[in-house]
Coordinates of C-alpha atoms and ligand atoms in Angstrom, one line a residue:
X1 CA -20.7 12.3 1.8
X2 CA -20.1 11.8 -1.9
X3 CA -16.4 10.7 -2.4
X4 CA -14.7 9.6 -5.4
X5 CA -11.4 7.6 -4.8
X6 CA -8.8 8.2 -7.8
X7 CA -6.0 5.4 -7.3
X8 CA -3.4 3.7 -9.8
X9 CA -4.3 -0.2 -8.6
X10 CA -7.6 -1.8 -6.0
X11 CA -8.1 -5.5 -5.8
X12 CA -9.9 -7.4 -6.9
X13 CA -8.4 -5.6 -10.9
X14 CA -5.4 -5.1 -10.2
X15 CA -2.5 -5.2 -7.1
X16 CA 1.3 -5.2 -7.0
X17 CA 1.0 -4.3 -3.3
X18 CA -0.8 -3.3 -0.2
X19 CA -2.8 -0.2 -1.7
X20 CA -4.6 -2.2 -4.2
X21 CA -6.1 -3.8 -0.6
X22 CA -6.7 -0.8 0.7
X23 CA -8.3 0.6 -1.8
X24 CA -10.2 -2.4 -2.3
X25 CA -11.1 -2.4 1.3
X26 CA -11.8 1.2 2.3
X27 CA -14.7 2.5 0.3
X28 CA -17.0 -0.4 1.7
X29 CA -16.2 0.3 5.3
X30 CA -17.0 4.1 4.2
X31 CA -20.1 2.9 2.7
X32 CA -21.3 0.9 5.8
X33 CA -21.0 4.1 7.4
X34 CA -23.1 6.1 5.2
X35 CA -21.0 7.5 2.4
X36 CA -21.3 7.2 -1.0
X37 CA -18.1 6.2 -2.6
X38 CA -17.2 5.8 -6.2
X39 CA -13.3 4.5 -7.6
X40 CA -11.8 5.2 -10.9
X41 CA -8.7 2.9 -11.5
X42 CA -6.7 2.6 -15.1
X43 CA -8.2 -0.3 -17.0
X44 CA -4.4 -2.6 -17.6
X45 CA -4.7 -5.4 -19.3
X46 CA -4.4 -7.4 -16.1
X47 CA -7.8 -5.9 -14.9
X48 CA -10.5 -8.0 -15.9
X49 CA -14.0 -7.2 -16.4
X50 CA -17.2 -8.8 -17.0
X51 CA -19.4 -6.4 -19.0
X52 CA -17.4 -3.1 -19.1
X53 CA -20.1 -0.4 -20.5
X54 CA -19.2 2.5 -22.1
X55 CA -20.2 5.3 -19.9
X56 CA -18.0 8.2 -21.6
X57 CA -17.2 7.7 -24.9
X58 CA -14.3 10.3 -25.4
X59 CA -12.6 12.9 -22.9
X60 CA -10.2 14.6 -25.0
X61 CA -6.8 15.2 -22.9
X62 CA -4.3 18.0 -24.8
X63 CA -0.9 16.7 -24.9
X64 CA 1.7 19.7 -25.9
X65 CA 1.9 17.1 -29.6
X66 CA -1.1 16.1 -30.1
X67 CA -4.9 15.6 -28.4
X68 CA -5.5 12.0 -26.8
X69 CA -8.3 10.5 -26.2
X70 CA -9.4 8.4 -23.2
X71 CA -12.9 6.8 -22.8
X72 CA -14.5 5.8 -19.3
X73 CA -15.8 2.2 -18.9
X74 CA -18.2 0.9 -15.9
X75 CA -17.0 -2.2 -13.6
X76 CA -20.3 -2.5 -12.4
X77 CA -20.6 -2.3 -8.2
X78 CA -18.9 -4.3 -5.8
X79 CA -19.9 -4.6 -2.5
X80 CA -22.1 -1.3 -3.1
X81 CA -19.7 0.3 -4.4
X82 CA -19.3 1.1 -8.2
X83 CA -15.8 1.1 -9.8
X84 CA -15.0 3.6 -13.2
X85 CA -12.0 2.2 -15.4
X86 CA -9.6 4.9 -17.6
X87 CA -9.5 3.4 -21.0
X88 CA -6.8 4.1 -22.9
X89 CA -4.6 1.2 -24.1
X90 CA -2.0 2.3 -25.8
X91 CA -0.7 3.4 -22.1
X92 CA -2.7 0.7 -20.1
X93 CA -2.7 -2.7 -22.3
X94 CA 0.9 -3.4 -21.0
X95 CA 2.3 -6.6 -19.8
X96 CA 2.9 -4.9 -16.0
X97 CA 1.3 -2.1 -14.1
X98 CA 4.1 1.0 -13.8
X99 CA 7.1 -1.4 -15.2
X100 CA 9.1 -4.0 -16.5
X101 CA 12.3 -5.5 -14.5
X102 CA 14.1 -3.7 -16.7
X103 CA 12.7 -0.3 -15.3
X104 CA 10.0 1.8 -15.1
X105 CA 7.7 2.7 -18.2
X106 CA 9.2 5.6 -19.7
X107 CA 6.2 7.5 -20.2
X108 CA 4.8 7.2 -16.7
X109 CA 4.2 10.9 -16.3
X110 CA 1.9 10.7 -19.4
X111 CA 0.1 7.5 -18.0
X112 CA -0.7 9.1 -15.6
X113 CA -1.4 12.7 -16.3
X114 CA -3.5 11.4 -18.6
X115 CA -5.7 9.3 -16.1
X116 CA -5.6 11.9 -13.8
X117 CA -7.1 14.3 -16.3
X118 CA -9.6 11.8 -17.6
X119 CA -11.1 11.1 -14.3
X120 CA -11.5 15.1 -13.8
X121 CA -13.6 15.2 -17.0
X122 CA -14.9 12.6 -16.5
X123 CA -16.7 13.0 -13.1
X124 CA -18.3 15.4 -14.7
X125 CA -20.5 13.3 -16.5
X126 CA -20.7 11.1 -14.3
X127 CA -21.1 12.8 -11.2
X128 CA -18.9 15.2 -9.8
X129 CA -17.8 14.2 -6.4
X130 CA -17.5 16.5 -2.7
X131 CA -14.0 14.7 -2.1
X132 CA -11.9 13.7 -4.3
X133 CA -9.6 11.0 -2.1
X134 CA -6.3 10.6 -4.3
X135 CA -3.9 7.7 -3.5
X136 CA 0.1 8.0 -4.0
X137 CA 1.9 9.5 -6.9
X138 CA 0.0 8.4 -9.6
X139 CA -3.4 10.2 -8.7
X140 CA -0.9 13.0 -7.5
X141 CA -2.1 15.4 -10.3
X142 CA -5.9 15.7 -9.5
X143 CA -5.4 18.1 -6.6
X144 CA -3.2 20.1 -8.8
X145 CA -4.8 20.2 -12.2
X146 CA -7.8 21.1 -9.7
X147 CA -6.0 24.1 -8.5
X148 CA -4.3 25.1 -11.4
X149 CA -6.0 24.0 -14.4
X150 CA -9.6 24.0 -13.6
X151 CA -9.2 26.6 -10.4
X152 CA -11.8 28.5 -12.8
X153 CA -14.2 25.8 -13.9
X154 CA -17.5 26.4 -11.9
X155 CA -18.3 22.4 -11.6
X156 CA -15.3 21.9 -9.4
X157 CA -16.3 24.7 -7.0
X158 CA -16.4 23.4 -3.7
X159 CA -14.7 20.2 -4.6
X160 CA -12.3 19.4 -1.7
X161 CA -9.1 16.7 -2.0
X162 CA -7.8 14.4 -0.2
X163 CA -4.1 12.9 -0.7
X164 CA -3.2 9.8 1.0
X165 CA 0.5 8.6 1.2
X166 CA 1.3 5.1 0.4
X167 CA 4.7 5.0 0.2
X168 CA 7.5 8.2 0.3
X169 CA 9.7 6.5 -1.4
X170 CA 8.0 6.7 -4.8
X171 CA 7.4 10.1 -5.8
X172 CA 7.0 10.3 -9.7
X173 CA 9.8 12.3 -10.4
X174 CA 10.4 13.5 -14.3
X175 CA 12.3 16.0 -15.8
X176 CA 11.1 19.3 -16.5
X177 CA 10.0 19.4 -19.9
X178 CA 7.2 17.3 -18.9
X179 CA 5.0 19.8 -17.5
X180 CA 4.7 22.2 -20.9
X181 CA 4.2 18.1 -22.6
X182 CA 1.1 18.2 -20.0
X183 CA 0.1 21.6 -20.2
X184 CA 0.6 22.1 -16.8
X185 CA 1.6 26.0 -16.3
X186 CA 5.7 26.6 -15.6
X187 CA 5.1 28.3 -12.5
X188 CA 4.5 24.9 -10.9
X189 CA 8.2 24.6 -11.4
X190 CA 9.2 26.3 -8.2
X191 CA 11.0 25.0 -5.1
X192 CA 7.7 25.9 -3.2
X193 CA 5.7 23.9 -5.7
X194 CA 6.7 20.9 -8.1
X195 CA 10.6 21.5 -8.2
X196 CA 12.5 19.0 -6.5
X197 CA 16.5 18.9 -7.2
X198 CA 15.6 20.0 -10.8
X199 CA 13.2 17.8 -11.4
X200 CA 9.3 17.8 -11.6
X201 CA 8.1 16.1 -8.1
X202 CA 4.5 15.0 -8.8
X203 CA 4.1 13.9 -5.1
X204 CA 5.4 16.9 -4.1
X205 CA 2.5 18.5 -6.0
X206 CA 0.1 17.1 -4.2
X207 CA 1.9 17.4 -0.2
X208 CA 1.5 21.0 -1.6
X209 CA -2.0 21.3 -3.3
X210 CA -4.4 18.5 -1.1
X211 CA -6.7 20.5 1.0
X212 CA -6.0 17.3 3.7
X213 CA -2.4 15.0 3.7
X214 CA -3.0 11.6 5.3
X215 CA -0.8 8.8 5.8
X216 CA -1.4 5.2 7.0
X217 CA 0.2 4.9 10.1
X218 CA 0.4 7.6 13.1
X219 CA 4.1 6.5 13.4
X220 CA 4.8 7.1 9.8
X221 CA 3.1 10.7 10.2
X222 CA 5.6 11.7 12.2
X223 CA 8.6 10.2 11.2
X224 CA 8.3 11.3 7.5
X225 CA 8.9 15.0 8.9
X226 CA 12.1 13.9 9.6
X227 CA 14.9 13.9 7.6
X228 CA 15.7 10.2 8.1
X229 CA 12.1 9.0 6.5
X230 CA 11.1 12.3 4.3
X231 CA 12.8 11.0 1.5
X232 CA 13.6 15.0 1.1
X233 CA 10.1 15.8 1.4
X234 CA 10.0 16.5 5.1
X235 CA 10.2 19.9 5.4
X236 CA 7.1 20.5 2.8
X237 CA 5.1 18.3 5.4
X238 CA 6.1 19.8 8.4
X239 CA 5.3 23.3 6.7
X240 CA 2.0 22.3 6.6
X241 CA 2.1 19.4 9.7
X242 CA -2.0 21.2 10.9
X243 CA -3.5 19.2 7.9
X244 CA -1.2 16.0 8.0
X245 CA -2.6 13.2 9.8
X246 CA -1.5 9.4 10.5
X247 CA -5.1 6.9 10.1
X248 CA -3.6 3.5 10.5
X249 CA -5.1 0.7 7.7
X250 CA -7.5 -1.7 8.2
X251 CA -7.9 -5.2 7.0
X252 CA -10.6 -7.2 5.7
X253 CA -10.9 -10.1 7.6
X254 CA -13.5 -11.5 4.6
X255 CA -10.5 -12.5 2.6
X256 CA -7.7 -12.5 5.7
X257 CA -8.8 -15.0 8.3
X258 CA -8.0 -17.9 9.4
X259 CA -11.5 -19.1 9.8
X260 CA -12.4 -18.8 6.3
X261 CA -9.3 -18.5 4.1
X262 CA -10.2 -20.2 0.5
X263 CA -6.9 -20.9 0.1
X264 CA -5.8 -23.0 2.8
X265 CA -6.4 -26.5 3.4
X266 CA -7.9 -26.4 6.7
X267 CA -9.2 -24.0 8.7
X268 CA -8.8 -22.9 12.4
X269 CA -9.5 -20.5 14.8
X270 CA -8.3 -19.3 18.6
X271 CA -10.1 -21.6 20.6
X272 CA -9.5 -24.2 18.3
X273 CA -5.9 -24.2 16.7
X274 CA -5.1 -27.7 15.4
X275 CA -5.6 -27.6 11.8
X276 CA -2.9 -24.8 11.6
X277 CA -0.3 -28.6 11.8
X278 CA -2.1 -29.3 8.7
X279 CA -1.0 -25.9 6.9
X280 CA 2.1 -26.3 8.0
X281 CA 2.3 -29.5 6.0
X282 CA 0.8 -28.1 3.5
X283 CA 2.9 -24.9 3.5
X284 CA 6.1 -27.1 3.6
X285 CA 5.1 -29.4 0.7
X286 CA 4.7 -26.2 -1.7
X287 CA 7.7 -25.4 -1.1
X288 CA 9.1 -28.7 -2.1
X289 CA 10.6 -29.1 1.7
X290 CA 10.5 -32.8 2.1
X291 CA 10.8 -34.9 5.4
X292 CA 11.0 -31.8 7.5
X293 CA 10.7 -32.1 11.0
X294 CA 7.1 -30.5 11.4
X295 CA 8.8 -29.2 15.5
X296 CA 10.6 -26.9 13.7
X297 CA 9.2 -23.3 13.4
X298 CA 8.6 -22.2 10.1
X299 CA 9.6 -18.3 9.2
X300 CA 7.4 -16.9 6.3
X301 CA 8.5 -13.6 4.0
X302 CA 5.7 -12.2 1.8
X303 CA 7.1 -9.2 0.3
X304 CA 7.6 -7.0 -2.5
X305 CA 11.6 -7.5 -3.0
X306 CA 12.4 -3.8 -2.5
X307 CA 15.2 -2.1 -0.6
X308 CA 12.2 -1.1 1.6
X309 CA 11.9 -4.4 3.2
X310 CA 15.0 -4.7 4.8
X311 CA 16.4 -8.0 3.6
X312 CA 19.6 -6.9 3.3
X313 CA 19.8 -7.8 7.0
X314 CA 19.0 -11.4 6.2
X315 CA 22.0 -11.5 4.4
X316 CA 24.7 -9.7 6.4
X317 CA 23.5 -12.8 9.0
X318 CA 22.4 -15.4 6.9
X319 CA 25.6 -17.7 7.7
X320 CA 24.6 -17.6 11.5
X321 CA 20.8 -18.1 10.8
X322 CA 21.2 -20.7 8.8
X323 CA 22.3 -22.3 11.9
X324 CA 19.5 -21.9 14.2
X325 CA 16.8 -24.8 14.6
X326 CA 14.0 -22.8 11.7
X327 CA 13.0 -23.2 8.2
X328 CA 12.5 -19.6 6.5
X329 CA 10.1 -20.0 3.7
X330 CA 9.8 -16.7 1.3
X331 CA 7.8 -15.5 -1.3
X332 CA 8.2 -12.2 -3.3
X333 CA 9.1 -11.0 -6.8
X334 CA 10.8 -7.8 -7.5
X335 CA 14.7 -6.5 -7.3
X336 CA 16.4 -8.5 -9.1
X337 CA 19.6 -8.5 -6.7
X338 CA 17.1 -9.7 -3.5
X339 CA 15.4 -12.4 -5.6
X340 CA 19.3 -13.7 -6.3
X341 CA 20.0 -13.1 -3.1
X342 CA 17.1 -15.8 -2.1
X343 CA 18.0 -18.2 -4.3
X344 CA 21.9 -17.7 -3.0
X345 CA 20.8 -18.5 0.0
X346 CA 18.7 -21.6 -1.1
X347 CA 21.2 -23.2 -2.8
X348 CA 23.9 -23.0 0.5
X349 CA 20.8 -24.0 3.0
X350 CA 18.7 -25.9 0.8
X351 CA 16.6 -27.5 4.0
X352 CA 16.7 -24.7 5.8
X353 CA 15.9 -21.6 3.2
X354 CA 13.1 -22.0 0.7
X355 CA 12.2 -19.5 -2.1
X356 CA 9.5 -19.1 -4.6
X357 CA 10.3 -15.9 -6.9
X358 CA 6.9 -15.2 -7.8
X359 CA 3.7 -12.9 -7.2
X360 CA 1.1 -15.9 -5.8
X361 CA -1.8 -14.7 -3.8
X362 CA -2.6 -18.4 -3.2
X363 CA 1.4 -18.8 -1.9
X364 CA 0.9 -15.9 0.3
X365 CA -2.6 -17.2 2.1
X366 CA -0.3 -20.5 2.5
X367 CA 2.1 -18.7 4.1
X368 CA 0.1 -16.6 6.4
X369 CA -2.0 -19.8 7.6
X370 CA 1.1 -22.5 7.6
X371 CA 4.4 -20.4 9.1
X372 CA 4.1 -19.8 13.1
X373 CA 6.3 -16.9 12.4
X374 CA 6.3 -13.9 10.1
X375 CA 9.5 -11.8 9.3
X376 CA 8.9 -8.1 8.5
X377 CA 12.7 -6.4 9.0
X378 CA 11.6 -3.4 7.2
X379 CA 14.0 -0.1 6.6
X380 CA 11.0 1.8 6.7
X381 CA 7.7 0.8 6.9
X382 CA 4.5 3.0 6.1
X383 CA 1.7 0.6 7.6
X384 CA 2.2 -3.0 6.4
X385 CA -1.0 -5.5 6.2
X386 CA 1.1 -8.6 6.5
X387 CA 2.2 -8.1 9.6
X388 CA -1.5 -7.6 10.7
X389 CA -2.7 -10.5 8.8
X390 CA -0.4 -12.3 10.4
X391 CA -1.6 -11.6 13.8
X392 CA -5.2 -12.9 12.5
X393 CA -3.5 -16.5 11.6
X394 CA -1.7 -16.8 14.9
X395 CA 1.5 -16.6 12.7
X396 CA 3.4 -14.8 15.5
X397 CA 5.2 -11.1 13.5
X398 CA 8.9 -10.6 14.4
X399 CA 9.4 -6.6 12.6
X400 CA 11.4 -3.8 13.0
X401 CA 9.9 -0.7 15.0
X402 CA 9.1 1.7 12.2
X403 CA 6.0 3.1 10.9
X404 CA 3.0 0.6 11.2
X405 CA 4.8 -2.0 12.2
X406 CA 5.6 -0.7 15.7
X407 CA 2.1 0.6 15.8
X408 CA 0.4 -2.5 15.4
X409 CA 3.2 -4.8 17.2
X410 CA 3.5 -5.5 21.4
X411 CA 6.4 -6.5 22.5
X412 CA 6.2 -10.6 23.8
X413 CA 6.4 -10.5 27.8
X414 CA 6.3 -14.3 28.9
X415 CA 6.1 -12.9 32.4
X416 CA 3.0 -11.1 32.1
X417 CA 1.9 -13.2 29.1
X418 CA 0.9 -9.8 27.2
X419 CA 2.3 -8.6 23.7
X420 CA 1.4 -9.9 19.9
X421 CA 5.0 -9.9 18.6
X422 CA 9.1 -9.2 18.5
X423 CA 10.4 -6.5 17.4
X424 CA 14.0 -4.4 17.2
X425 CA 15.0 -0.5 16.7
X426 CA 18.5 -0.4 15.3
X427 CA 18.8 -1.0 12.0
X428 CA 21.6 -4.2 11.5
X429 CA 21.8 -7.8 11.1
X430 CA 22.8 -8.2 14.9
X431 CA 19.3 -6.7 16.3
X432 CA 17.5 -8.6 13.5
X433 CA 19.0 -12.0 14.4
X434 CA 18.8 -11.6 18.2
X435 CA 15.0 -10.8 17.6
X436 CA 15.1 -14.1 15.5
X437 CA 17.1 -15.8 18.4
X438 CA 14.4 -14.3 21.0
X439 CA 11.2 -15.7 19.1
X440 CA 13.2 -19.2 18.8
X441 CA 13.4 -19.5 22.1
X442 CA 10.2 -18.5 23.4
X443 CA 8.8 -21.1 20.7
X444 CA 10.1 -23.7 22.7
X445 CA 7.4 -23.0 25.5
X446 CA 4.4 -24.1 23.2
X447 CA 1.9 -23.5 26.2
X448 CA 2.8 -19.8 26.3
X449 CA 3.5 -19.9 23.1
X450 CA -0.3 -20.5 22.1
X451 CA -0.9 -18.0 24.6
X452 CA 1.0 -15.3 22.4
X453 CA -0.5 -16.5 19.2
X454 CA -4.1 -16.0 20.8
X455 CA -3.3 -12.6 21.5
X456 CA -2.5 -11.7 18.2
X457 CA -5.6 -13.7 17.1
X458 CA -7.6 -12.2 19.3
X459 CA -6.8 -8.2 17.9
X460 CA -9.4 -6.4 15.9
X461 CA -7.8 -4.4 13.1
X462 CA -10.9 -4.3 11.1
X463 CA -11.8 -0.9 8.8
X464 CA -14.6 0.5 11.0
X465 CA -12.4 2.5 13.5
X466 CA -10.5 4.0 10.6
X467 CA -13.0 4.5 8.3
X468 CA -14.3 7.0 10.7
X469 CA -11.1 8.9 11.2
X470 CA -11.5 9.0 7.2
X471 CA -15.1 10.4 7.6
X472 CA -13.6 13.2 10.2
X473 CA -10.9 14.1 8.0
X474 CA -14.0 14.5 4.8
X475 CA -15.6 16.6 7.2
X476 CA -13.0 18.9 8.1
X477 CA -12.2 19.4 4.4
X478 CA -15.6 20.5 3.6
X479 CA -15.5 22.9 6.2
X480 CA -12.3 24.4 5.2
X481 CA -14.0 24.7 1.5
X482 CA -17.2 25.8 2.6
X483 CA -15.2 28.6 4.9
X484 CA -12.8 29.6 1.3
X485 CA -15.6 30.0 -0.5
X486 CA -18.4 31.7 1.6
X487 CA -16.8 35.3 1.4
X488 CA -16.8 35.9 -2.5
X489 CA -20.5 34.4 -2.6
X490 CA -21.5 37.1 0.0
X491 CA -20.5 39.8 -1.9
X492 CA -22.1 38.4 -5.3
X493 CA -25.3 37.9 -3.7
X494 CA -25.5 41.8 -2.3
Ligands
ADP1 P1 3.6 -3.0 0.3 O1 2.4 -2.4 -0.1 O2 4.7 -2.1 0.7 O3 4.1 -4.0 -0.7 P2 2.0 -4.3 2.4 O4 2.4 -5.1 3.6 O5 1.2 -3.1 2.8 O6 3.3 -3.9 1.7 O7 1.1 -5.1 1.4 C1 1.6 -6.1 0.6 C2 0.5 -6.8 0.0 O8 0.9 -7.4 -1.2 C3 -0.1 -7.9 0.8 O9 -1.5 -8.2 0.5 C4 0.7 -9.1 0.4 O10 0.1 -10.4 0.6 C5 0.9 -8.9 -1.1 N1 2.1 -9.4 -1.7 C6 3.3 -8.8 -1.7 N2 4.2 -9.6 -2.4 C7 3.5 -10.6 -2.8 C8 3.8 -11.8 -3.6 N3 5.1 -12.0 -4.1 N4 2.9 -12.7 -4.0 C9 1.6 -12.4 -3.5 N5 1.2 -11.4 -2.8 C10 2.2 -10.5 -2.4
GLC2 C1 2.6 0.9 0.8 C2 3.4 0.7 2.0 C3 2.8 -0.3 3.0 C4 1.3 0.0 3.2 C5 0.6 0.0 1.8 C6 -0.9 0.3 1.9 O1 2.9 0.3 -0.3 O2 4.7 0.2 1.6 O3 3.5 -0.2 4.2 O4 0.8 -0.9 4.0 O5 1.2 1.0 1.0 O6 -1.1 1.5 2.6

């Protein structure tokens, strides 16, 4: 099938987080399995190309001021797969992606209208798709421009959507006036359409218009139609809970592994584990951890610094942590009360709690291949790759049971020598650190403890699996076109 991705970041242009992997990821699997896949992504000034070509010169998008105009560039293929870029730089030649620390851009809803509208018009030239597969709020407004907009325009007629949830907790939410500034029709401001607490809900647009509603967990499916994870949005999912479905993420193991990682110093695999000591070193070193005693077990945090995450925990018990026989190494960048949290908790432990405030793809590899532990206590959790690199680098996951991170973690049982991981329910410091104190302990007993690491090793979390479920859900949607459509052509061709 012929499927064109619309998404707001995809390494290897542009990432602040885990979609940028996925969407990296994702449309090679689909190709290996016969598809055609094509991804439009904002050019930022981060994204960097080789030798962009001009494939649509101008798409004129009406802003209620005044026209803009957006050009298309080419990114060449990857993998078989050939990326379109959104030119427009007075929105997208900006120091970060959606913001700075000091908030969010301010004219989000136009960044991204405007992309969304571009790639519409676009796609036309260049090919219009038989799914469009639209990723989080930013892509939000392709399935409904498509139904609203352009429910007329005759290249668009069987064109089905697809509207895959990242994250609930980012909605794109603006105040009203921004739909006449887009052109979008007022009737979209309606409690059963874009409304939400008397504001315009772009998400919300697209849990209503998207022929299909995926998310990437099967935990996360469910517990977003509940009022504790829907974020507000639960009872628009479960309204239509026939067409929402959970397809867990995959990983690529290319850049993930253990085996082959560029950016550690030495590699190592199940049946042969020793040059994970050597990481460690390593790991230790960059973190400017000197004379460390190498039997300790090292915790590693890779995160966004979001209220997500959960690392509020770490500091209601951070006193009482501190005191356990463990180094905690951690590496993220956002909120600017968790990255002083970090470096709080740094200065009181300095040999025992190590942070780098930073966004270091190198850093995290580090991490994965040179902590034996990885700590994930998140709130809430959608899917999570760490965790499930992790498992790859036999750098044992402790997590909270939410979303993806209790459907990809078994619980440790040193009697029957099964389970990948640790995990706890209730959300509070107390659960978190007796997790912590449980992993400690079973570290002690290296010769099951190896055991544990190999079974995390040993899991196959590749795309394939998934890719299909994708492939299942295309094919359902083109059915539920073809079926919409099929009566009206009957009675024109009589
Ligand atoms: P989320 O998408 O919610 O941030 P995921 O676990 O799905 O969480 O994905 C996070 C991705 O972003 C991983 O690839 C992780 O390595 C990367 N990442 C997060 N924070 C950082 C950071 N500070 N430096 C480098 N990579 C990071
Ligand atoms: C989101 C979620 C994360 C998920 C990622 C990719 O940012 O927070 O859990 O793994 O998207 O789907």
């Amino acid at each position: 099938m012929n499927i064109a991705f619309v998404a707001s970041e995809s390494v290897p242009f542009s990432k602040t987080g885990g979609l940028a992997d996925v969407v990296g990821a994702l449309p090679r699997a689909l190709a290996s399995l016969g598809h055609q896949v094509t991804v439009y992504l904002p050019r930022y000034r981060q994204t960097k190309l080789d030798n962009p070509g001009v494939v649509v010169r101008s798409v004129t998008v009406p802003f209620d001021d005044q026209y803009r105009f957006a050009s298309v560039v080419s990114g060449g293929t990857l993998g078989g797969i050939h990326f379109y870029f959104v030119e427009y730089p007075p929105y997208f030649d900006r120091e970060a992606l959606y913001g700075t620390p000091a908030g969010d851009y301010p004219d989000n809803a136009e960044r991204f209208a405007l992309f969304s509208r571009t790639v519409l018009e676009a796609s036309k030239v260049i090919g219009v798709p038989q799914i469009f597969h639209c990723h989080d709020w930013q892509s939000a407004l392709v399935p409904v421009m498509l139904r609203t907009l352009y429910s007329e325009d005759p290249a668009f007629h069987d064109v089905g959507t697809v509207f895959t949830i990242h994250n609930m907790g980012y909605q794109g939410l603006f105040p009203p006036d921004t739909l006449p500034l887009l052109m979008l029709p007022w009737d979209l401001f309606t409690i059963s359409k874009m409304e939400f607490f008397g504001q315009v809900n772009f998400l919300k647009g697209a849990l209503v218009y998207a022929d299909y509603v995926t998310t990437v967990s099967k935990k996360y499916s469910q517990e977003i139609q509940t009022a504790e994870y829907g974020f507000g949005l639960e009872g628009v999912l479960r309204n239509r809970s026939a067409t929402v479905t959970g397809i867990l993420n995959g990983v690529d193991y290319d850049e993930w592994s253990p085996q082959n990682d560029k950016f550690a110093v030495a590699r190592y695999s199940p049946q042969d584990l020793s040059g994970k000591a050597k990481d460690k070193q390593d790991l230790l070193t960059a973190f400017g951890i000197k004379n460390a005693d190498t039997k300790l077990p090292v915790i590693g945090i890779v995160s966004r610094f979001a209220a997500q995450k959960g690392f509020d925990l770490i500091a209601q018990i951070a006193d009482r942590l501190a005191r356990e026989e463990m180094i905690i190494v951690a590496l993220g960048a956002g909120d600017k009360a968790y990255e002083e949290m970090f470096q709080r908790l740094h200065k009181q432990f300095p040999n025992k709690i190590a942070v780098k405030v930073a966004y270091d793809n190198a850093i995290a590899h580090k991490i994965e291949a040179g902590a034996d532990m990885f700590l994930m206590p998140s709130r809430y959790e959608p899917c999570g790759l760490n965790q499930i690199y992790s498992l790859k680098y036999g750098t044992v996951p402790i997590v909270r049971a939410t979303g993806g991170l209790d459907d990809t973690i078994e619980p440790w049982d040193a009697r029957t020598g099964k389970g990948t991981g640790f995990k706890f329910t209730e959300y509070n410091g107390e659960s978190l650190l007796l997790t912590i104190k449980e992993a400690l302990t079973a570290y002690r007993d290296q010769t099951s403890w190896q055991a544990l690491m190999r079974n995390g090793m040993n899991k196959d979390f590749s795309w394939n699996a998934s890719a299909r479920e994708y492939g299942k859900v295309y094919e359902r949607v083109r059915q539920m076109r073809t079926a919409t459509h099929s009566a009206p052509e009957k009675v024109l061709v009589s």
